[in-house]
Amino acid sequence: MPGMINLHNHISMVAFRGLGEYEVENLLFDVMFPLEKELLNRQLIRVSARQSAIELAMGGVTSFADMYYHEDEVAIAVKDVGLRGVLGQTVIGFPVVDSPKPYGGLAYAEDFIRKYQGDELITPAIAPHAPYTVDKEQLLAAKAISDQYDVPMLMHLVEFPNEYEMVLERHPDMANYRSEISYLDQIGFLGPKLLAAHVLYLDDADMDLLKARGVGVSHNPKANSKGASGISPAWEMMKKGLDIGLGTDGPMSSNQMDILTVMHYVASVARLRLMDATPYTPLELVEMATIGGAQALDRGDDLGSLEAGKLADLIIIDRDAPNMQPGYDVYAAIAFGAYPGNVETTIVNGQVVMHDRMIETVDLAAHEAEWTEVKSRVEAFAKTLEGGIR
């Protein structure tokens, strides 16, 4: 079948996976930000990205979209493994590991885009973090770079129940508009190169705006549920014809990065929210995991399905595994029964990345030595944080 597409991730956060899981009041401010401030560097980002890319490949993900810092290091790791990455250099309104000044990500992103534009596996992108962390001037500067170089723009959008108030603090002129999405449209920010992650708090008029502007949507139900952020009206967006695919968010948010098990969750959450057992056929779920993700990235012409002339990104799933039996309907078996361990082979751009559950592109012993060093550093510091490790 076509390889799956994970539309939203922060793969280098895998170094922090499993931390802050015990009654932490604010995971972002009490655990994640201190970890990043103390530990992030190029080496951790590169090695952790390689670790995640191995995991993604073993779960049948052939393409993914990522937002983080030092995305040039992420690109090196992703190419080492042989996956296809849409990699967004983060732009944010405070100092971070790859910029001592707010919004240094704009210049960093432009350099990154120039370096990787035209690469077979890496699609460079710019990633203004969110409207509540990026001023209007800088949002529009990010869009200008996206337009100039014809590259994607990745951003978190309407993720939190109080986000309108959060954005209003940074964008006082939004008070004249009924919603965050209508405001972003009025300032000229929305467009077909934008891939919006989460998209939980919106109404029909907002959905119509996103569709009219060609905005792609990443539906991340596991992360949204685990973080108690809310439940997306993804079913309604799909029925309106928006380009919508599936993502996991970073491994500190949902812990898992495969898309196979997200499909089952998409249907379960929607049916519970609507108290209706009919939303999502198995085929619709498989399409969201594959061609839906490609269309959200404006890559439906060359990714997301097995057709002559498209790129050779495909996986082989073991249909004889006990959990895939009896397998009367292959789509039902994939959408509701499959696990990442059922993926036997992963091929990206015609290259075999994994075969018989063995990664073929990476010196695993050398990688494990670097990964062990990263884990040791993280563990030592996490023990000093309240709620970091019990």
mmCIF file of C-alpha atoms in Angstrom:
data_model
loop_
_atom_site.group_PDB
_atom_site.id
_atom_site.type_symbol
_atom_site.label_atom_id
_atom_site.label_comp_id
_atom_site.label_asym_id
_atom_site.label_seq_id
_atom_site.Cartn_x
_atom_site.Cartn_y
_atom_site.Cartn_z
ATOM 1 C CA MET A 1 0.000 0.000 0.000
ATOM 2 C CA PRO A 2 1.114 3.658 -0.191
ATOM 3 C CA GLY A 3 3.381 4.759 2.619
ATOM 4 C CA MET A 4 1.604 6.726 5.320
ATOM 5 C CA ILE A 5 2.052 10.460 5.852
ATOM 6 C CA ASN A 6 2.408 11.995 9.326
ATOM 7 C CA LEU A 7 1.411 15.636 8.904
ATOM 8 C CA HIS A 8 2.552 17.072 12.231
ATOM 9 C CA ASN A 9 5.501 16.238 14.459
ATOM 10 C CA HIS A 10 8.484 17.589 16.381
ATOM 11 C CA ILE A 11 10.602 14.469 16.013
ATOM 12 C CA SER A 12 13.668 15.597 17.967
ATOM 13 C CA MET A 13 11.514 15.781 21.084
ATOM 14 C CA VAL A 14 11.782 11.993 21.268
ATOM 15 C CA ALA A 15 14.701 12.561 23.645
ATOM 16 C CA PHE A 16 12.153 13.875 26.177
ATOM 17 C CA ARG A 17 9.431 11.271 25.628
ATOM 18 C CA GLY A 18 7.896 9.942 28.831
ATOM 19 C CA LEU A 19 8.931 12.896 30.987
ATOM 20 C CA GLY A 20 6.413 15.003 32.868
ATOM 21 C CA GLU A 21 3.745 12.310 32.942
ATOM 22 C CA TYR A 22 2.945 12.597 36.678
ATOM 23 C CA GLU A 23 0.554 15.361 37.758
ATOM 24 C CA VAL A 24 2.523 18.222 36.224
ATOM 25 C CA GLU A 25 0.470 21.418 36.287
ATOM 26 C CA ASN A 26 1.808 22.720 32.980
ATOM 27 C CA LEU A 27 3.842 20.298 30.864
ATOM 28 C CA LEU A 28 4.965 23.018 28.475
ATOM 29 C CA PHE A 29 6.273 25.508 31.044
ATOM 30 C CA ASP A 30 7.257 23.172 33.903
ATOM 31 C CA VAL A 31 9.000 20.424 31.942
ATOM 32 C CA MET A 32 9.374 21.017 28.190
ATOM 33 C CA PHE A 33 10.751 24.571 28.211
ATOM 34 C CA PRO A 34 13.322 23.834 30.987
ATOM 35 C CA LEU A 35 14.463 20.702 29.135
ATOM 36 C CA GLU A 36 14.873 22.604 25.886
ATOM 37 C CA LYS A 37 16.653 25.534 27.534
ATOM 38 C CA GLU A 38 19.174 23.289 29.293
ATOM 39 C CA LEU A 39 19.738 20.460 26.825
ATOM 40 C CA LEU A 40 18.981 21.397 23.235
ATOM 41 C CA ASN A 41 21.950 21.549 20.901
ATOM 42 C CA ARG A 42 22.733 20.458 17.368
ATOM 43 C CA GLN A 43 23.912 16.999 18.397
ATOM 44 C CA LEU A 44 20.822 16.162 20.452
ATOM 45 C CA ILE A 45 18.524 17.406 17.697
ATOM 46 C CA ARG A 46 20.321 15.392 14.994
ATOM 47 C CA VAL A 47 20.633 12.119 16.943
ATOM 48 C CA SER A 48 17.078 12.305 18.269
ATOM 49 C CA ALA A 49 15.752 13.025 14.785
ATOM 50 C CA ARG A 50 17.541 9.931 13.511
ATOM 51 C CA GLN A 51 16.027 7.846 16.315
ATOM 52 C CA SER A 52 12.540 9.091 15.411
ATOM 53 C CA ALA A 53 13.053 8.598 11.686
ATOM 54 C CA ILE A 54 13.942 4.960 12.358
ATOM 55 C CA GLU A 55 10.746 4.578 14.391
ATOM 56 C CA LEU A 56 8.648 6.270 11.707
ATOM 57 C CA ALA A 57 10.047 4.003 8.999
ATOM 58 C CA MET A 58 9.370 0.910 11.093
ATOM 59 C CA GLY A 59 5.758 2.029 11.526
ATOM 60 C CA GLY A 60 5.153 2.495 7.803
ATOM 61 C CA VAL A 61 5.458 6.297 7.647
ATOM 62 C CA THR A 62 7.311 7.312 4.492
ATOM 63 C CA SER A 63 6.693 11.093 4.618
ATOM 64 C CA PHE A 64 6.213 13.469 7.523
ATOM 65 C CA ALA A 65 6.012 17.164 8.346
ATOM 66 C CA ASP A 66 8.112 18.530 11.187
ATOM 67 C CA MET A 67 8.476 21.808 13.086
ATOM 68 C CA TYR A 68 11.459 22.460 15.352
ATOM 69 C CA TYR A 69 14.822 24.179 15.701
ATOM 70 C CA HIS A 70 18.037 23.533 13.757
ATOM 71 C CA GLU A 71 16.010 21.831 11.028
ATOM 72 C CA ASP A 72 19.187 21.525 8.965
ATOM 73 C CA GLU A 73 20.329 18.933 11.530
ATOM 74 C CA VAL A 74 16.958 17.188 11.275
ATOM 75 C CA ALA A 75 17.425 17.109 7.493
ATOM 76 C CA ILE A 76 20.798 15.352 7.837
ATOM 77 C CA ALA A 77 19.261 12.657 10.062
ATOM 78 C CA VAL A 78 16.197 12.175 7.871
ATOM 79 C CA LYS A 79 18.340 11.728 4.781
ATOM 80 C CA ASP A 80 20.558 9.267 6.680
ATOM 81 C CA VAL A 81 17.537 7.056 7.295
ATOM 82 C CA GLY A 82 16.035 7.719 3.869
ATOM 83 C CA LEU A 83 12.624 9.167 4.727
ATOM 84 C CA ARG A 84 10.852 12.026 2.998
ATOM 85 C CA GLY A 85 10.524 15.112 5.212
ATOM 86 C CA VAL A 86 8.743 18.438 4.969
ATOM 87 C CA LEU A 87 10.857 20.267 7.518
ATOM 88 C CA GLY A 88 9.746 23.607 8.914
ATOM 89 C CA GLN A 89 12.278 25.874 10.598
ATOM 90 C CA THR A 90 10.526 27.416 13.595
ATOM 91 C CA VAL A 91 9.970 31.166 13.894
ATOM 92 C CA ILE A 92 9.051 32.276 17.427
ATOM 93 C CA GLY A 93 8.968 35.492 19.425
ATOM 94 C CA PHE A 94 11.577 34.708 22.058
ATOM 95 C CA PRO A 95 15.222 33.497 22.096
ATOM 96 C CA VAL A 96 15.696 29.791 21.390
ATOM 97 C CA VAL A 97 18.548 27.371 20.831
ATOM 98 C CA ASP A 98 19.214 28.384 17.227
ATOM 99 C CA SER A 99 18.621 32.111 17.634
ATOM 100 C CA PRO A 100 19.712 34.393 20.514
ATOM 101 C CA LYS A 101 17.144 36.982 19.380
ATOM 102 C CA PRO A 102 13.378 36.711 18.863
ATOM 103 C CA TYR A 103 12.387 35.833 15.294
ATOM 104 C CA GLY A 104 15.889 34.793 14.279
ATOM 105 C CA GLY A 105 14.180 31.792 12.724
ATOM 106 C CA LEU A 106 13.193 33.944 9.741
ATOM 107 C CA ALA A 107 16.778 34.345 8.524
ATOM 108 C CA TYR A 108 17.620 30.779 9.565
ATOM 109 C CA ALA A 109 14.647 29.473 7.567
ATOM 110 C CA GLU A 110 15.655 31.401 4.477
ATOM 111 C CA ASP A 111 19.174 29.950 4.578
ATOM 112 C CA PHE A 112 17.760 26.466 5.189
ATOM 113 C CA ILE A 113 15.340 26.807 2.262
ATOM 114 C CA ARG A 114 18.084 27.917 -0.107
ATOM 115 C CA LYS A 115 20.266 24.990 0.926
ATOM 116 C CA TYR A 116 17.666 22.244 0.490
ATOM 117 C CA GLN A 117 15.366 23.532 -2.227
ATOM 118 C CA GLY A 118 15.185 20.896 -4.953
ATOM 119 C CA ASP A 119 16.388 18.050 -2.705
ATOM 120 C CA GLU A 120 14.912 14.621 -3.555
ATOM 121 C CA LEU A 121 13.865 13.839 0.011
ATOM 122 C CA ILE A 122 13.780 17.132 1.926
ATOM 123 C CA THR A 123 11.198 19.834 1.296
ATOM 124 C CA PRO A 124 12.350 22.856 3.317
ATOM 125 C CA ALA A 125 9.610 24.934 4.898
ATOM 126 C CA ILE A 126 9.068 27.817 7.293
ATOM 127 C CA ALA A 127 7.126 27.335 10.518
ATOM 128 C CA PRO A 128 5.791 30.373 12.388
ATOM 129 C CA HIS A 129 5.006 28.643 15.683
ATOM 130 C CA ALA A 130 1.519 30.026 16.401
ATOM 131 C CA PRO A 131 -0.356 33.345 16.323
ATOM 132 C CA TYR A 132 0.040 33.649 20.097
ATOM 133 C CA THR A 133 3.862 33.483 19.877
ATOM 134 C CA VAL A 134 4.418 35.412 16.620
ATOM 135 C CA ASP A 135 3.467 39.060 15.911
ATOM 136 C CA LYS A 136 1.489 40.067 12.823
ATOM 137 C CA GLU A 137 4.535 41.617 11.118
ATOM 138 C CA GLN A 138 6.526 38.410 11.562
ATOM 139 C CA LEU A 139 3.632 36.181 10.482
ATOM 140 C CA LEU A 140 3.457 38.132 7.245
ATOM 141 C CA ALA A 141 7.251 38.020 6.890
ATOM 142 C CA ALA A 142 7.098 34.224 7.170
ATOM 143 C CA LYS A 143 4.360 34.104 4.542
ATOM 144 C CA ALA A 144 6.445 36.319 2.251
ATOM 145 C CA ILE A 145 9.336 33.850 2.492
ATOM 146 C CA SER A 146 6.952 30.949 1.801
ATOM 147 C CA ASP A 147 5.598 32.758 -1.261
ATOM 148 C CA GLN A 148 9.014 33.885 -2.507
ATOM 149 C CA TYR A 149 10.518 30.406 -2.457
ATOM 150 C CA ASP A 150 7.262 28.512 -3.116
ATOM 151 C CA VAL A 151 7.653 26.328 -0.016
ATOM 152 C CA PRO A 152 5.161 25.135 2.612
ATOM 153 C CA MET A 153 4.358 27.058 5.769
ATOM 154 C CA LEU A 154 3.561 25.051 8.926
ATOM 155 C CA MET A 155 1.780 26.442 11.993
ATOM 156 C CA HIS A 156 -0.270 25.477 15.064
ATOM 157 C CA LEU A 157 -3.769 26.922 14.724
ATOM 158 C CA VAL A 158 -6.797 27.214 17.063
ATOM 159 C CA GLU A 159 -5.428 24.494 19.334
ATOM 160 C CA PHE A 160 -6.585 25.713 22.773
ATOM 161 C CA PRO A 161 -9.992 26.705 24.177
ATOM 162 C CA ASN A 162 -8.632 30.080 25.344
ATOM 163 C CA GLU A 163 -6.528 30.714 22.258
ATOM 164 C CA TYR A 164 -8.530 33.730 21.047
ATOM 165 C CA GLU A 165 -7.606 35.556 24.265
ATOM 166 C CA MET A 166 -3.979 34.380 23.981
ATOM 167 C CA VAL A 167 -3.724 35.707 20.420
ATOM 168 C CA LEU A 168 -5.510 38.950 21.299
ATOM 169 C CA GLU A 169 -2.695 39.860 23.712
ATOM 170 C CA ARG A 170 -0.186 39.759 20.845
ATOM 171 C CA HIS A 171 -2.577 41.002 18.132
ATOM 172 C CA PRO A 172 -4.798 43.725 19.679
ATOM 173 C CA ASP A 173 -6.376 44.539 16.301
ATOM 174 C CA MET A 174 -7.971 41.072 16.298
ATOM 175 C CA ALA A 175 -10.643 42.511 18.620
ATOM 176 C CA ASN A 176 -12.414 43.755 15.474
ATOM 177 C CA TYR A 177 -12.811 40.227 14.132
ATOM 178 C CA ARG A 178 -15.118 37.418 15.203
ATOM 179 C CA SER A 179 -12.455 34.667 15.178
ATOM 180 C CA GLU A 180 -8.754 33.981 14.959
ATOM 181 C CA ILE A 181 -9.166 32.430 11.519
ATOM 182 C CA SER A 182 -11.155 35.373 10.128
ATOM 183 C CA TYR A 183 -8.476 37.733 11.456
ATOM 184 C CA LEU A 184 -5.648 35.767 9.840
ATOM 185 C CA ASP A 185 -7.579 35.820 6.576
ATOM 186 C CA GLN A 186 -8.123 39.584 6.739
ATOM 187 C CA ILE A 187 -4.409 40.287 7.222
ATOM 188 C CA GLY A 188 -3.653 38.112 4.180
ATOM 189 C CA PHE A 189 -1.975 35.234 5.992
ATOM 190 C CA LEU A 190 -4.095 32.255 4.920
ATOM 191 C CA GLY A 191 -3.223 30.518 1.678
ATOM 192 C CA PRO A 192 -2.687 27.163 -0.067
ATOM 193 C CA LYS A 193 0.887 26.780 1.196
ATOM 194 C CA LEU A 194 -0.266 26.773 4.837
ATOM 195 C CA LEU A 195 -0.548 23.453 6.674
ATOM 196 C CA ALA A 196 -2.404 24.082 9.930
ATOM 197 C CA ALA A 197 -1.966 21.670 12.835
ATOM 198 C CA HIS A 198 -4.714 20.764 15.327
ATOM 199 C CA VAL A 199 -7.554 23.139 14.232
ATOM 200 C CA LEU A 200 -9.980 22.428 17.082
ATOM 201 C CA TYR A 201 -11.942 25.603 17.784
ATOM 202 C CA LEU A 202 -13.708 26.867 14.672
ATOM 203 C CA ASP A 203 -17.199 27.164 13.237
ATOM 204 C CA ASP A 204 -18.700 26.549 9.805
ATOM 205 C CA ALA A 205 -17.716 29.999 8.572
ATOM 206 C CA ASP A 206 -14.103 29.381 9.615
ATOM 207 C CA MET A 207 -14.121 26.014 7.856
ATOM 208 C CA ASP A 208 -15.440 27.671 4.704
ATOM 209 C CA LEU A 209 -12.621 30.228 4.884
ATOM 210 C CA LEU A 210 -9.958 27.529 5.242
ATOM 211 C CA LYS A 211 -11.415 25.645 2.283
ATOM 212 C CA ALA A 212 -11.667 28.771 0.134
ATOM 213 C CA ARG A 213 -8.022 29.623 0.843
ATOM 214 C CA GLY A 214 -6.819 26.059 0.210
ATOM 215 C CA VAL A 215 -5.366 25.583 3.717
ATOM 216 C CA GLY A 216 -4.356 22.002 4.566
ATOM 217 C CA VAL A 217 -5.205 20.540 7.982
ATOM 218 C CA SER A 218 -3.377 18.031 10.193
ATOM 219 C CA HIS A 219 -5.796 16.165 12.482
ATOM 220 C CA ASN A 220 -3.948 14.978 15.620
ATOM 221 C CA PRO A 221 -6.574 13.314 17.843
ATOM 222 C CA LYS A 222 -4.240 11.367 20.137
ATOM 223 C CA ALA A 223 -2.233 14.432 21.152
ATOM 224 C CA ASN A 224 -5.343 16.584 21.529
ATOM 225 C CA SER A 225 -6.991 14.007 23.788
ATOM 226 C CA LYS A 226 -3.904 13.278 25.890
ATOM 227 C CA GLY A 227 -3.291 16.979 26.477
ATOM 228 C CA ALA A 228 -7.013 17.677 27.110
ATOM 229 C CA SER A 229 -6.885 20.412 24.433
ATOM 230 C CA GLY A 230 -10.180 19.473 22.832
ATOM 231 C CA ILE A 231 -11.736 17.417 20.044
ATOM 232 C CA SER A 232 -11.483 18.493 16.433
ATOM 233 C CA PRO A 233 -14.539 18.705 14.156
ATOM 234 C CA ALA A 234 -12.447 16.803 11.611
ATOM 235 C CA TRP A 235 -15.459 14.879 10.304
ATOM 236 C CA GLU A 236 -17.242 18.119 9.423
ATOM 237 C CA MET A 237 -14.102 19.513 7.785
ATOM 238 C CA MET A 238 -13.725 16.394 5.689
ATOM 239 C CA LYS A 239 -17.365 16.538 4.613
ATOM 240 C CA LYS A 240 -16.881 20.171 3.570
ATOM 241 C CA GLY A 241 -14.045 19.043 1.303
ATOM 242 C CA LEU A 242 -11.053 20.476 3.156
ATOM 243 C CA ASP A 243 -7.715 18.792 2.517
ATOM 244 C CA ILE A 244 -7.202 16.939 5.806
ATOM 245 C CA GLY A 245 -4.782 14.220 6.833
ATOM 246 C CA LEU A 246 -3.407 12.715 10.020
ATOM 247 C CA GLY A 247 -0.604 13.610 12.401
ATOM 248 C CA THR A 248 0.632 12.641 15.819
ATOM 249 C CA ASP A 249 2.240 15.826 17.153
ATOM 250 C CA GLY A 250 5.567 15.438 18.918
ATOM 251 C CA PRO A 251 6.501 12.419 21.035
ATOM 252 C CA MET A 252 6.029 14.455 24.230
ATOM 253 C CA SER A 253 2.409 15.097 23.239
ATOM 254 C CA SER A 254 1.082 11.754 22.036
ATOM 255 C CA ASN A 255 4.185 9.595 22.724
ATOM 256 C CA GLN A 256 3.500 7.534 19.585
ATOM 257 C CA MET A 257 4.474 8.496 16.056
ATOM 258 C CA ASP A 258 2.848 5.855 13.856
ATOM 259 C CA ILE A 259 -0.240 6.634 11.796
ATOM 260 C CA LEU A 260 -1.636 3.095 11.673
ATOM 261 C CA THR A 261 -3.104 3.315 15.177
ATOM 262 C CA VAL A 262 -4.262 6.911 14.695
ATOM 263 C CA MET A 263 -6.842 5.751 12.147
ATOM 264 C CA HIS A 264 -8.818 3.727 14.696
ATOM 265 C CA TYR A 265 -8.628 6.636 17.141
ATOM 266 C CA VAL A 266 -9.961 9.125 14.566
ATOM 267 C CA ALA A 267 -13.134 7.122 14.137
ATOM 268 C CA SER A 268 -13.589 6.349 17.827
ATOM 269 C CA VAL A 269 -13.266 9.970 18.971
ATOM 270 C CA ALA A 270 -15.556 11.306 16.243
ATOM 271 C CA ARG A 271 -18.237 8.704 16.902
ATOM 272 C CA LEU A 272 -18.173 9.393 20.636
ATOM 273 C CA ARG A 273 -18.296 13.167 20.113
ATOM 274 C CA LEU A 274 -21.239 12.892 17.724
ATOM 275 C CA MET A 275 -22.890 9.921 19.477
ATOM 276 C CA ASP A 276 -23.139 8.358 16.030
ATOM 277 C CA ALA A 277 -21.448 5.105 14.981
ATOM 278 C CA THR A 278 -21.434 5.887 11.243
ATOM 279 C CA PRO A 279 -18.667 8.514 10.703
ATOM 280 C CA TYR A 280 -15.637 7.249 8.778
ATOM 281 C CA THR A 281 -15.582 4.136 6.674
ATOM 282 C CA PRO A 282 -12.368 2.085 6.758
ATOM 283 C CA LEU A 283 -11.536 3.327 3.268
ATOM 284 C CA GLU A 284 -11.953 6.965 4.337
ATOM 285 C CA LEU A 285 -9.536 6.418 7.221
ATOM 286 C CA VAL A 286 -6.912 4.793 4.988
ATOM 287 C CA GLU A 287 -7.305 7.662 2.544
ATOM 288 C CA MET A 288 -6.756 10.226 5.312
ATOM 289 C CA ALA A 289 -3.553 8.382 6.275
ATOM 290 C CA THR A 290 -2.211 8.425 2.719
ATOM 291 C CA ILE A 291 -3.644 10.524 -0.127
ATOM 292 C CA GLY A 292 -5.354 12.870 2.356
ATOM 293 C CA GLY A 293 -1.999 13.787 3.847
ATOM 294 C CA ALA A 294 -0.509 14.245 0.381
ATOM 295 C CA GLN A 295 -3.326 16.583 -0.657
ATOM 296 C CA ALA A 296 -2.986 18.617 2.561
ATOM 297 C CA LEU A 297 0.666 19.162 1.554
ATOM 298 C CA ASP A 298 -0.335 19.941 -2.049
ATOM 299 C CA ARG A 299 1.540 16.790 -3.066
ATOM 300 C CA GLY A 300 -1.389 14.725 -4.324
ATOM 301 C CA ASP A 301 0.130 14.636 -7.812
ATOM 302 C CA ASP A 302 3.215 12.688 -6.768
ATOM 303 C CA LEU A 303 2.543 11.154 -3.322
ATOM 304 C CA GLY A 304 -0.154 9.294 -1.407
ATOM 305 C CA SER A 305 -1.236 6.544 -3.777
ATOM 306 C CA LEU A 306 0.271 3.765 -5.891
ATOM 307 C CA GLU A 307 -0.066 5.011 -9.443
ATOM 308 C CA ALA A 308 2.153 5.065 -12.496
ATOM 309 C CA GLY A 309 4.242 8.219 -12.532
ATOM 310 C CA LYS A 310 4.117 8.852 -8.784
ATOM 311 C CA LEU A 311 7.099 8.597 -6.460
ATOM 312 C CA ALA A 312 7.901 5.089 -5.227
ATOM 313 C CA ASP A 313 6.939 5.471 -1.555
ATOM 314 C CA LEU A 314 5.262 2.268 -0.409
ATOM 315 C CA ILE A 315 5.061 -0.243 2.400
ATOM 316 C CA ILE A 316 4.285 -3.949 2.686
ATOM 317 C CA ILE A 317 2.032 -5.098 5.527
ATOM 318 C CA ASP A 318 1.820 -8.702 6.747
ATOM 319 C CA ARG A 319 -1.827 -9.646 6.189
ATOM 320 C CA ASP A 320 -1.209 -13.116 7.657
ATOM 321 C CA ALA A 321 -0.445 -11.792 11.146
ATOM 322 C CA PRO A 322 -3.004 -12.983 13.743
ATOM 323 C CA ASN A 323 -4.309 -9.465 14.417
ATOM 324 C CA MET A 324 -4.944 -8.989 10.690
ATOM 325 C CA GLN A 325 -7.076 -12.119 10.419
ATOM 326 C CA PRO A 326 -9.524 -13.102 9.005
ATOM 327 C CA GLY A 327 -9.010 -10.052 6.785
ATOM 328 C CA TYR A 328 -12.235 -10.178 4.781
ATOM 329 C CA ASP A 329 -11.987 -6.428 4.161
ATOM 330 C CA VAL A 330 -8.420 -5.217 3.750
ATOM 331 C CA TYR A 331 -9.304 -1.609 4.579
ATOM 332 C CA ALA A 332 -11.032 -2.619 7.817
ATOM 333 C CA ALA A 333 -8.033 -4.771 8.753
ATOM 334 C CA ILE A 334 -5.657 -1.837 8.197
ATOM 335 C CA ALA A 335 -7.776 0.907 9.769
ATOM 336 C CA PHE A 336 -9.007 -0.980 12.823
ATOM 337 C CA GLY A 337 -6.671 -3.937 13.359
ATOM 338 C CA ALA A 338 -3.123 -3.152 12.243
ATOM 339 C CA TYR A 339 -0.158 -2.289 14.450
ATOM 340 C CA PRO A 340 3.206 -0.776 13.449
ATOM 341 C CA GLY A 341 4.804 -4.212 13.919
ATOM 342 C CA ASN A 342 2.754 -5.515 10.989
ATOM 343 C CA VAL A 343 4.817 -3.402 8.576
ATOM 344 C CA GLU A 344 7.440 -5.683 7.011
ATOM 345 C CA THR A 345 8.998 -3.425 4.370
ATOM 346 C CA THR A 346 9.275 0.347 3.877
ATOM 347 C CA ILE A 347 10.436 1.832 0.569
ATOM 348 C CA VAL A 348 10.982 5.568 0.006
ATOM 349 C CA ASN A 349 11.839 7.076 -3.371
ATOM 350 C CA GLY A 350 12.535 3.555 -4.607
ATOM 351 C CA GLN A 351 15.071 2.811 -1.851
ATOM 352 C CA VAL A 352 14.446 -0.003 0.624
ATOM 353 C CA VAL A 353 14.675 1.604 4.070
ATOM 354 C CA MET A 354 13.414 -1.393 6.049
ATOM 355 C CA HIS A 355 13.037 -5.030 4.996
ATOM 356 C CA ASP A 356 11.916 -7.949 7.183
ATOM 357 C CA ARG A 357 11.679 -5.482 10.095
ATOM 358 C CA MET A 358 15.357 -4.532 9.765
ATOM 359 C CA ILE A 359 16.504 -0.977 8.997
ATOM 360 C CA GLU A 360 18.933 -1.196 6.066
ATOM 361 C CA THR A 361 20.139 2.398 5.755
ATOM 362 C CA VAL A 362 21.713 3.139 9.157
ATOM 363 C CA ASP A 363 24.657 1.750 11.095
ATOM 364 C CA LEU A 364 22.525 0.877 14.107
ATOM 365 C CA ALA A 365 25.458 0.165 16.442
ATOM 366 C CA ALA A 366 26.997 3.576 15.794
ATOM 367 C CA HIS A 367 23.605 5.233 16.171
ATOM 368 C CA GLU A 368 22.910 3.428 19.456
ATOM 369 C CA ALA A 369 26.168 4.728 20.925
ATOM 370 C CA GLU A 370 25.164 8.330 20.167
ATOM 371 C CA TRP A 371 21.578 7.769 21.304
ATOM 372 C CA THR A 372 22.726 6.293 24.637
ATOM 373 C CA GLU A 373 24.804 9.403 25.290
ATOM 374 C CA VAL A 374 21.789 11.638 24.598
ATOM 375 C CA LYS A 375 19.555 9.597 26.915
ATOM 376 C CA SER A 376 22.070 9.768 29.741
ATOM 377 C CA ARG A 377 22.291 13.562 29.576
ATOM 378 C CA VAL A 378 18.519 13.970 29.470
ATOM 379 C CA GLU A 379 17.890 11.551 32.321
ATOM 380 C CA ALA A 380 20.399 13.266 34.607
ATOM 381 C CA PHE A 381 18.803 16.671 34.111
ATOM 382 C CA ALA A 382 15.208 15.406 34.209
ATOM 383 C CA LYS A 383 15.802 14.071 37.720
ATOM 384 C CA THR A 384 16.280 17.675 38.877
ATOM 385 C CA LEU A 385 12.825 18.754 37.612
ATOM 386 C CA GLU A 386 9.734 18.412 39.726
ATOM 387 C CA GLY A 387 7.506 15.958 37.884
ATOM 388 C CA GLY A 388 10.227 15.106 35.386
ATOM 389 C CA ILE A 389 10.900 11.508 36.445
ATOM 390 C CA ARG A 390 9.180 9.733 39.316
#
